[in-house]
PDB file of C-alpha atoms and ligand atoms in Angstrom:
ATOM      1  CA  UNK A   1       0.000   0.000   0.000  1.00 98.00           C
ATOM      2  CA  UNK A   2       1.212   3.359  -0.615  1.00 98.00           C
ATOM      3  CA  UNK A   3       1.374   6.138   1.548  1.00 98.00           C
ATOM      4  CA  UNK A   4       0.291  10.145   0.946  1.00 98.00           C
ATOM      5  CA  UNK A   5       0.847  12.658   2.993  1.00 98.00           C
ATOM      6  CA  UNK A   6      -2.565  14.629   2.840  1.00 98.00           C
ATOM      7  CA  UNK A   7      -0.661  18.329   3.606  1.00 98.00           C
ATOM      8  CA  UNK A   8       0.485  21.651   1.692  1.00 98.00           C
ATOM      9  CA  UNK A   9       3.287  22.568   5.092  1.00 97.00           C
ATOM     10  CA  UNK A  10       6.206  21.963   3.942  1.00 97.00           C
ATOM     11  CA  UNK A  11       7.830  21.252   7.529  1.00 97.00           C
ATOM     12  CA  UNK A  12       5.162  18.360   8.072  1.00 98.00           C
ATOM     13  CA  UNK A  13       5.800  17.292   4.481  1.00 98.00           C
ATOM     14  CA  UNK A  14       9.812  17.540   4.898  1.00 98.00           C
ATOM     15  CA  UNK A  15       9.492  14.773   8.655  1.00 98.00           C
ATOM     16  CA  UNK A  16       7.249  12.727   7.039  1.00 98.00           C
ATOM     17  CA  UNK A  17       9.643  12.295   4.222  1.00 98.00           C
ATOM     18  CA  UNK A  18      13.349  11.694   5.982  1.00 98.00           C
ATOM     19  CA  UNK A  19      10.987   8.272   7.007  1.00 98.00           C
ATOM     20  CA  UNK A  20      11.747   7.288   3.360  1.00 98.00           C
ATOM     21  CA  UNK A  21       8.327   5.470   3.737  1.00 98.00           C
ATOM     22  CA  UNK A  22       6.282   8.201   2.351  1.00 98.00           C
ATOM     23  CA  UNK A  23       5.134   7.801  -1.760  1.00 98.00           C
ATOM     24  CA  UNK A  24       3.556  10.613  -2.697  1.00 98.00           C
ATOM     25  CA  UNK A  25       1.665  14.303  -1.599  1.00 98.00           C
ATOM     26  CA  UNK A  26      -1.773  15.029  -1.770  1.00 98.00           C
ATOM     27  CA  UNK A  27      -3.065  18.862  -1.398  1.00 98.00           C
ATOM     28  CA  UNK A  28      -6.264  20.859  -1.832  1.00 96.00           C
ATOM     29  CA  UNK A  29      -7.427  24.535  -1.958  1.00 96.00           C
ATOM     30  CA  UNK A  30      -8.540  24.467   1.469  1.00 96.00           C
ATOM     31  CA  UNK A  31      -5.002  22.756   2.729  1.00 96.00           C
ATOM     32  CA  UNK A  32      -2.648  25.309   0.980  1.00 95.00           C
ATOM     33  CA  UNK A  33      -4.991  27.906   1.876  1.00 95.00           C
ATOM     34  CA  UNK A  34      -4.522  26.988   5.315  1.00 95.00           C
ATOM     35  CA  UNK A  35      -0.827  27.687   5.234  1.00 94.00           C
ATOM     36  CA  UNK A  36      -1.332  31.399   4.153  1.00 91.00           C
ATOM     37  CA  UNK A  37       1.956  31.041   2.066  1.00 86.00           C
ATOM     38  CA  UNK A  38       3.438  33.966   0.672  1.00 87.00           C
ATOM     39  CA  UNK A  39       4.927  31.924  -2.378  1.00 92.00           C
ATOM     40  CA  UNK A  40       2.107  31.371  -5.399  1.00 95.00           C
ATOM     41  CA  UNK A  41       0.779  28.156  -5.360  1.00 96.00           C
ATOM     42  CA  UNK A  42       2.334  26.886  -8.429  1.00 96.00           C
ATOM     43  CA  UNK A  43       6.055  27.395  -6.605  1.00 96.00           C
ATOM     44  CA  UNK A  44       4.605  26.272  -3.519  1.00 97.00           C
ATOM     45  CA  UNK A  45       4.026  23.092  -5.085  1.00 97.00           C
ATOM     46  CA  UNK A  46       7.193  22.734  -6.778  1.00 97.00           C
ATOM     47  CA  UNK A  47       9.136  22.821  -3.337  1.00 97.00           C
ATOM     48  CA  UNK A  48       6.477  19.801  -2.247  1.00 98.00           C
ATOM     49  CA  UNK A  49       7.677  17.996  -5.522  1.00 98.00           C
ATOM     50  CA  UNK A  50      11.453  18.604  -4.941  1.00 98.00           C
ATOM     51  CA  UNK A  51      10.824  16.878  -1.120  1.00 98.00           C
ATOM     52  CA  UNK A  52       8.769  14.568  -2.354  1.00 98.00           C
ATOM     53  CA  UNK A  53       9.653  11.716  -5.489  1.00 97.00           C
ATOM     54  CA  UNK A  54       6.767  10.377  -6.020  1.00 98.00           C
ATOM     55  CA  UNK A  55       2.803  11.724  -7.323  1.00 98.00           C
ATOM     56  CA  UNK A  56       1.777  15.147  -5.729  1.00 98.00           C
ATOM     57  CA  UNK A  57      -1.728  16.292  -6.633  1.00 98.00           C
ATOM     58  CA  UNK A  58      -2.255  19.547  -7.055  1.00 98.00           C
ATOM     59  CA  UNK A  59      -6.163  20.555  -7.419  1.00 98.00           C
ATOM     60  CA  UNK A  60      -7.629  22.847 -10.216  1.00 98.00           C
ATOM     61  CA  UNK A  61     -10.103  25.702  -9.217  1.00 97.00           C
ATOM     62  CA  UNK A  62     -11.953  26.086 -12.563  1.00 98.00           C
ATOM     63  CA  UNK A  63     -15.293  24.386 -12.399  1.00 98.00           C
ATOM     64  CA  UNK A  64     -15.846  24.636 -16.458  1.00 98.00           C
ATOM     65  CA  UNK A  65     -14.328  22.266 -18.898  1.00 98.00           C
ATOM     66  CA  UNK A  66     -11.924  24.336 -21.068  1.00 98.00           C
ATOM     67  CA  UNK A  67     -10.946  26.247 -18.044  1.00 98.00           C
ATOM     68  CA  UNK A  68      -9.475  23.004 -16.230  1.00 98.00           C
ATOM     69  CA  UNK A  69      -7.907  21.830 -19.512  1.00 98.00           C
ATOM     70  CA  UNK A  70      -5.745  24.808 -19.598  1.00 98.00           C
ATOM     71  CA  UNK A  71      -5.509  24.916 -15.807  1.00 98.00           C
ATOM     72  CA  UNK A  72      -4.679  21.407 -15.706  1.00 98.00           C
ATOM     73  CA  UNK A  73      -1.997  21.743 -18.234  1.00 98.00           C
ATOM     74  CA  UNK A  74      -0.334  24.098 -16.579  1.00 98.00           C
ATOM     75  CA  UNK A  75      -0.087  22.470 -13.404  1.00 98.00           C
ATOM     76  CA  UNK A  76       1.002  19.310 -15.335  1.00 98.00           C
ATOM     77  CA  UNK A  77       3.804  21.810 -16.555  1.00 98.00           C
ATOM     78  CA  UNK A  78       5.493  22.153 -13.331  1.00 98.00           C
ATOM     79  CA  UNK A  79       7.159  18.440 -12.452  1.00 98.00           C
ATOM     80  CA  UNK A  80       6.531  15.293 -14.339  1.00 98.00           C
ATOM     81  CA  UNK A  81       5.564  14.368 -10.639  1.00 98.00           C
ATOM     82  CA  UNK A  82       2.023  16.237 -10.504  1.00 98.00           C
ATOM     83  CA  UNK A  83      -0.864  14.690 -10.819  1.00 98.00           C
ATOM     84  CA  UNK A  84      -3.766  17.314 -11.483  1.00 98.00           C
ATOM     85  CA  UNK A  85      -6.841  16.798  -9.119  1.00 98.00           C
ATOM     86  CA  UNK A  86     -10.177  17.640 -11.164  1.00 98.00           C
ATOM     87  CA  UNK A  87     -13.582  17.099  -9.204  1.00 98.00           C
ATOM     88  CA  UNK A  88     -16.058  14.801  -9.719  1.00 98.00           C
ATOM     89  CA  UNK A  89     -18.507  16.802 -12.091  1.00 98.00           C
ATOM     90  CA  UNK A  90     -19.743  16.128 -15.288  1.00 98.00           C
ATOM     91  CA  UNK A  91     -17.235  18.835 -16.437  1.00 98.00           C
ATOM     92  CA  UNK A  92     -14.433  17.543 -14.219  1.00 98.00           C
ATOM     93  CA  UNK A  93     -15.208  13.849 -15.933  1.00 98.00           C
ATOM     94  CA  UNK A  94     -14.693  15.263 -19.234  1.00 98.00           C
ATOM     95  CA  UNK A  95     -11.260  17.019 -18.681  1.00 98.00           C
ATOM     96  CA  UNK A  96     -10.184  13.709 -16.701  1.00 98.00           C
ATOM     97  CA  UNK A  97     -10.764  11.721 -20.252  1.00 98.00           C
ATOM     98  CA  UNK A  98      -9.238  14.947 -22.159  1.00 98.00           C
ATOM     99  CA  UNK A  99      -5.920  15.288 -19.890  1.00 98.00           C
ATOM    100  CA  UNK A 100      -5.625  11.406 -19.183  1.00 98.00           C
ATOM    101  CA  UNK A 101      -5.128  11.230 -23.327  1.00 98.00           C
ATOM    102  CA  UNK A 102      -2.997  13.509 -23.179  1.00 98.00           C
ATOM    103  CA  UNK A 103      -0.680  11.184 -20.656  1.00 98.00           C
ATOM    104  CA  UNK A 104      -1.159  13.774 -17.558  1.00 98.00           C
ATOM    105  CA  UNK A 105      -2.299  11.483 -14.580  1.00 98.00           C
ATOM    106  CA  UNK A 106      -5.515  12.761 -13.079  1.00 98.00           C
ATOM    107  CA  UNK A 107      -6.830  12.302  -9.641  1.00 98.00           C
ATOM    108  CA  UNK A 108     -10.696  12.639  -9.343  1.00 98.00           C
ATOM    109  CA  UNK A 109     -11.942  13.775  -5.938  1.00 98.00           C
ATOM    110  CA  UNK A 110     -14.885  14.383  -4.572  1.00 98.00           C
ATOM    111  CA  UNK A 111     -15.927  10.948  -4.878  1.00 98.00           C
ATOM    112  CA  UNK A 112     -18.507   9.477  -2.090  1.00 98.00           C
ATOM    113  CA  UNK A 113     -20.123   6.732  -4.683  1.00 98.00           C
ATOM    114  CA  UNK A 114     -19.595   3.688  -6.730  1.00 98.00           C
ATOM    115  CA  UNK A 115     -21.233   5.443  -9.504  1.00 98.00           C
ATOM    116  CA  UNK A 116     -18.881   8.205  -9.131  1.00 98.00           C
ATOM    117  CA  UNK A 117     -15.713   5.835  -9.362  1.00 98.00           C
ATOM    118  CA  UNK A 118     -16.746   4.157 -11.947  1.00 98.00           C
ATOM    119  CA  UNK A 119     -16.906   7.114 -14.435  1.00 98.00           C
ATOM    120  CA  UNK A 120     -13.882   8.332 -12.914  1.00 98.00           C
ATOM    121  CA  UNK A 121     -12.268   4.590 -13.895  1.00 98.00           C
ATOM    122  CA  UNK A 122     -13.834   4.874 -17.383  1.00 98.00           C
ATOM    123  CA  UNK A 123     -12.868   8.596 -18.331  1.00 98.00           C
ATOM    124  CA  UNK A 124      -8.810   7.211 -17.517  1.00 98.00           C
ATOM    125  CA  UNK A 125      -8.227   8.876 -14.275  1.00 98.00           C
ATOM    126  CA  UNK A 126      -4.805   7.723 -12.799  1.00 98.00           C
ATOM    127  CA  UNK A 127      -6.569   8.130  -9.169  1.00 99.00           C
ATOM    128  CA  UNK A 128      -9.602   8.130  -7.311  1.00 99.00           C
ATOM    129  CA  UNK A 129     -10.446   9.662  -4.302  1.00 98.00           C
ATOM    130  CA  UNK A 130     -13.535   8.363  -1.899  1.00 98.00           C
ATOM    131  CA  UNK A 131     -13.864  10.846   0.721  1.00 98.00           C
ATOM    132  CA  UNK A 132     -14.274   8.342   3.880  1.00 98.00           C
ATOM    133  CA  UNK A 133     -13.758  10.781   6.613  1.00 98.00           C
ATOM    134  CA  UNK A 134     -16.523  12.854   5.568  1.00 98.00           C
ATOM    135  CA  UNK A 135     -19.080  10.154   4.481  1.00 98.00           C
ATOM    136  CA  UNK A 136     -18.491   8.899   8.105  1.00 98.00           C
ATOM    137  CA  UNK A 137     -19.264  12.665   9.127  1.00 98.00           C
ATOM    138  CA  UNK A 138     -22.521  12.121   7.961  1.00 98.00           C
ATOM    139  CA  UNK A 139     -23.668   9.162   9.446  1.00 98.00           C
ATOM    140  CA  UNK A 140     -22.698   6.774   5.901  1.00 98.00           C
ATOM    141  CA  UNK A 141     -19.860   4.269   6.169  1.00 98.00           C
ATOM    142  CA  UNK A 142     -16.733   5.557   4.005  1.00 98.00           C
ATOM    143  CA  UNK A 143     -15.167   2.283   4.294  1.00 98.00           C
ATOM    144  CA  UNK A 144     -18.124   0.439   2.669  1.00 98.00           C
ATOM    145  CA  UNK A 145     -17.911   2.387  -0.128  1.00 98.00           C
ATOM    146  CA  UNK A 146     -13.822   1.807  -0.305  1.00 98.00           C
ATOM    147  CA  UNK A 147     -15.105  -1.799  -0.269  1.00 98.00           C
ATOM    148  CA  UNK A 148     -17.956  -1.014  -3.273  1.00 98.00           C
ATOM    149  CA  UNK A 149     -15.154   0.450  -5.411  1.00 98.00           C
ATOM    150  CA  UNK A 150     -12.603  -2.266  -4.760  1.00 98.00           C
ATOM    151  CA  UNK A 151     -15.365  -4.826  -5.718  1.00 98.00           C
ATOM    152  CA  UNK A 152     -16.653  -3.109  -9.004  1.00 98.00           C
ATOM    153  CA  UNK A 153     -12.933  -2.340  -9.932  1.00 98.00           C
ATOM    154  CA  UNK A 154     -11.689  -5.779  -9.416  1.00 97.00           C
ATOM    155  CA  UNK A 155     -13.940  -6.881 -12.249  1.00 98.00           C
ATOM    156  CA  UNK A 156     -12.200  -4.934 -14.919  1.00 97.00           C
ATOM    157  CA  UNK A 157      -8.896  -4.133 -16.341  1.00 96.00           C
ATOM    158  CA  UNK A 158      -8.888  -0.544 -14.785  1.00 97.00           C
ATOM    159  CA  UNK A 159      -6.025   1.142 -14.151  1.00 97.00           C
ATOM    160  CA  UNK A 160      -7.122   3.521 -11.767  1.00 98.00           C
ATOM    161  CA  UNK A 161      -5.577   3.581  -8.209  1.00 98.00           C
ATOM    162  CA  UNK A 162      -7.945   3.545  -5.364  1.00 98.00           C
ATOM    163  CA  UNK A 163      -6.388   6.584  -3.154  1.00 98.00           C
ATOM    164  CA  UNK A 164      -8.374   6.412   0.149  1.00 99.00           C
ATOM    165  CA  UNK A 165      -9.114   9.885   0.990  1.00 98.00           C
ATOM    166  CA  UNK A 166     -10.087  12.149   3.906  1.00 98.00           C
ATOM    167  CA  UNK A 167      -8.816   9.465   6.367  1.00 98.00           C
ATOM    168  CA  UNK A 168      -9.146  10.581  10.117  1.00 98.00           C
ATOM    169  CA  UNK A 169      -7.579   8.116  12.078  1.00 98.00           C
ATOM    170  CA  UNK A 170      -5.516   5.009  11.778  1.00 98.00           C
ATOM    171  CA  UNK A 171      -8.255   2.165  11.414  1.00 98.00           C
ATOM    172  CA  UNK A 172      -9.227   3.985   8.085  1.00 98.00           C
ATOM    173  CA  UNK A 173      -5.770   3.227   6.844  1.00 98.00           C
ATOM    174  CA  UNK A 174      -5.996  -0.678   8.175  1.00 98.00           C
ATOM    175  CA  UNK A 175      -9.121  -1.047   6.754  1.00 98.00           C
ATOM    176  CA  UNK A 176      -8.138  -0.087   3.402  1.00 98.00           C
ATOM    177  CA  UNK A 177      -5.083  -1.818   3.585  1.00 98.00           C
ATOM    178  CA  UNK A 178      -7.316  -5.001   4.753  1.00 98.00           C
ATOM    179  CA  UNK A 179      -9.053  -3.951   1.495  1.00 98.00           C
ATOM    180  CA  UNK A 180      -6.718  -3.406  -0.873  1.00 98.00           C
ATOM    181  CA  UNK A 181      -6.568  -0.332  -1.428  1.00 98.00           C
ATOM    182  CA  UNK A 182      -3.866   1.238  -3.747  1.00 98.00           C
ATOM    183  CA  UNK A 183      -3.173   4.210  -1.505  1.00 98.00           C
ATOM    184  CA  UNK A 184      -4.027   5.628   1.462  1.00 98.00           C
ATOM    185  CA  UNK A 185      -3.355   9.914   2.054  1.00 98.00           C
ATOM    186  CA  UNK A 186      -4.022  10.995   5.407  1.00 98.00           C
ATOM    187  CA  UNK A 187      -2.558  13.962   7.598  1.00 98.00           C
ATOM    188  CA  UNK A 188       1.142  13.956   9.210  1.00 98.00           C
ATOM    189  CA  UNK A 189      -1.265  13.829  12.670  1.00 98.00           C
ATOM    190  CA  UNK A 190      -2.239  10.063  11.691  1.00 98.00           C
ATOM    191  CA  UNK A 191       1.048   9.262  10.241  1.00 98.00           C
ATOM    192  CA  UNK A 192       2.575   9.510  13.767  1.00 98.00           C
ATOM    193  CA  UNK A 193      -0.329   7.734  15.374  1.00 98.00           C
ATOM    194  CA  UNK A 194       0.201   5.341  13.323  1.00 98.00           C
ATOM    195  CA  UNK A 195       3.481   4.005  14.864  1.00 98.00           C
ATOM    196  CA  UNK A 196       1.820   4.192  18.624  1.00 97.00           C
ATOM    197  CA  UNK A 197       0.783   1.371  20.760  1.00 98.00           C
ATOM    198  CA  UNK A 198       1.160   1.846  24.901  1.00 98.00           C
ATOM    199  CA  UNK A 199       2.470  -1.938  25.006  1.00 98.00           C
ATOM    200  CA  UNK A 200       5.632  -1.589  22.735  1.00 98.00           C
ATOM    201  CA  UNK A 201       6.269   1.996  25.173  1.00 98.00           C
ATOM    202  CA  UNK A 202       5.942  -0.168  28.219  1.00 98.00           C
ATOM    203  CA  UNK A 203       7.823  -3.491  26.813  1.00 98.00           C
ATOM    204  CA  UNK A 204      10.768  -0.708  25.501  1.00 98.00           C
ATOM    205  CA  UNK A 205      10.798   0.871  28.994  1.00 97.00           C
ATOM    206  CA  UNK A 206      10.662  -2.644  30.309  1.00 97.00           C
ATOM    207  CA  UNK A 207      13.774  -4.221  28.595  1.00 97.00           C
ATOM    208  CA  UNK A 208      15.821  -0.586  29.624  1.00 97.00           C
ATOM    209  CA  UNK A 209      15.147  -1.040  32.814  1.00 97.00           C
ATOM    210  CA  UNK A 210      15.564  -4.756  33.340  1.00 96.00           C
ATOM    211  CA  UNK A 211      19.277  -4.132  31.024  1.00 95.00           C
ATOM    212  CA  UNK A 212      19.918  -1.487  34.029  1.00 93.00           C
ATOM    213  CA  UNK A 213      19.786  -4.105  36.929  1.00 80.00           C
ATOM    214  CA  UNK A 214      21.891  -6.267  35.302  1.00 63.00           C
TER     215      UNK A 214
HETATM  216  C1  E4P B 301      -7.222  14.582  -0.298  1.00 57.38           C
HETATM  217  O1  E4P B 301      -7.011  14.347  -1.461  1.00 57.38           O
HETATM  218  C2  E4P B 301      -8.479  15.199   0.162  1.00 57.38           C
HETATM  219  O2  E4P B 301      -8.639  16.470  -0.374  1.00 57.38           O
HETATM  220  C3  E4P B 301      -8.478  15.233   1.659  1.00 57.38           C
HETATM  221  O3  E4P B 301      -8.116  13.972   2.143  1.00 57.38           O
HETATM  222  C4  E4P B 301      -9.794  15.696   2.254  1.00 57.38           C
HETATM  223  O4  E4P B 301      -9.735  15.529   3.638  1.00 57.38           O
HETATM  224  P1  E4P B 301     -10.772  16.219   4.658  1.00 57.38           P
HETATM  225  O5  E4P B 301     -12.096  15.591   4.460  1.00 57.38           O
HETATM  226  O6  E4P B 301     -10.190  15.937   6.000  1.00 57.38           O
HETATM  227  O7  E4P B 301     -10.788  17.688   4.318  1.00 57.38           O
END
């Protein structure tokens, strides 16, 4: 399974990195926004993609087809690393198909159905993104529909990834895994929870102290 770091700070993205466990970046206009950066977004994410070797996705804004085409283009420009993120509209499904011809890897988000992932699978995105976090928000299961996706995928010869998205905690991420997901991105907060358990504090703390008596 491969890991994303869901983040546009560069000093979460830099720690999760020297790990040399982390495969790619995911960002979106509410995360960079967040960092009130004083660099433009496009250089902002060319520092990520210098940190980073692997797939950062970098989101669009336009909502209208020929406006993400030449949006997406020019984020495409910036590293052979990007992948642009287009949303899950009838527009955004149409400049997935356009840009995925073109060989620039696509990441469709916004997705909280089957339906959804499907069209995202047929129009040749690279990645999609089920929002589990925030179906769970709602009162829906987000990993049921991980599970929905993995089934309908598994059936064809897609080559979308399934890049488990708006993960909260670490279950999300073993749940997936457990599924087979492609990818999970979640924030540098549940990377590091991700290495906790109280028992393997107390065994280390044991072993010190028995070494000590010795
Ligand atoms: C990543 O691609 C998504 O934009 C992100 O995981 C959304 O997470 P949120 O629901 O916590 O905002």
């Amino acid at each position: 399974m491969k890991f994303f770091i869901d983040s546009a700070n560069l000093e979460e993205i830099k720690s999760a990195a020297a790990f040399g466990i982390v495969d790619g970046v995911t960002t979106n206009p509410s995360l960079v926004s967040k960092e009130g950066s004083q660099e433009s977004f496009e250089d902002l994410v060319k520092e990520i993609c210098d940190i980073v070797k692997g797939p950062v996705s970098a989101e669009v804004l336009s909502t209208e087809y020929s406006e993400m085409i030449s949006e997406g283009r020019k984020l495409a420009g910036i590293d052979e690393n990007i992948v642009v993120k287009l949303p899950m509209t009838e527009d955004g499904v149409k400049a997935t198909k356009t840009l995925s011809d073109e060989g620039i890897n696509v990441n469709v988000t916004l997705v909280f159905s089957p339906s959804q992932a499907l069209l995202a699978a047929k129009a040749g995105a690279a990645y999609v993104s089920p929002f589990v976090g925030r179906l769970d928000d709602v009162s829906s299961s987000g990993m049921d529909l991980v599970l929905d996706i993995c089934e309908v995928y598994a059936h064809y010869a897609y080559e979308t990834e399934i890049l488990v998205a708006s993960v909260r905690h670490p279950m999300h991420i073993v749940e997936a895994a457990k599924m087979g997901a492609d990818v999970a991105t979640f924030p540098y907060r549940v990377f590091t929870q991700l290495f906790k358990h109280p028992l393997t504090d107390i065994g280390l703390e044991r072993f010190l102290k028995d070494w000590g008596k010795k």
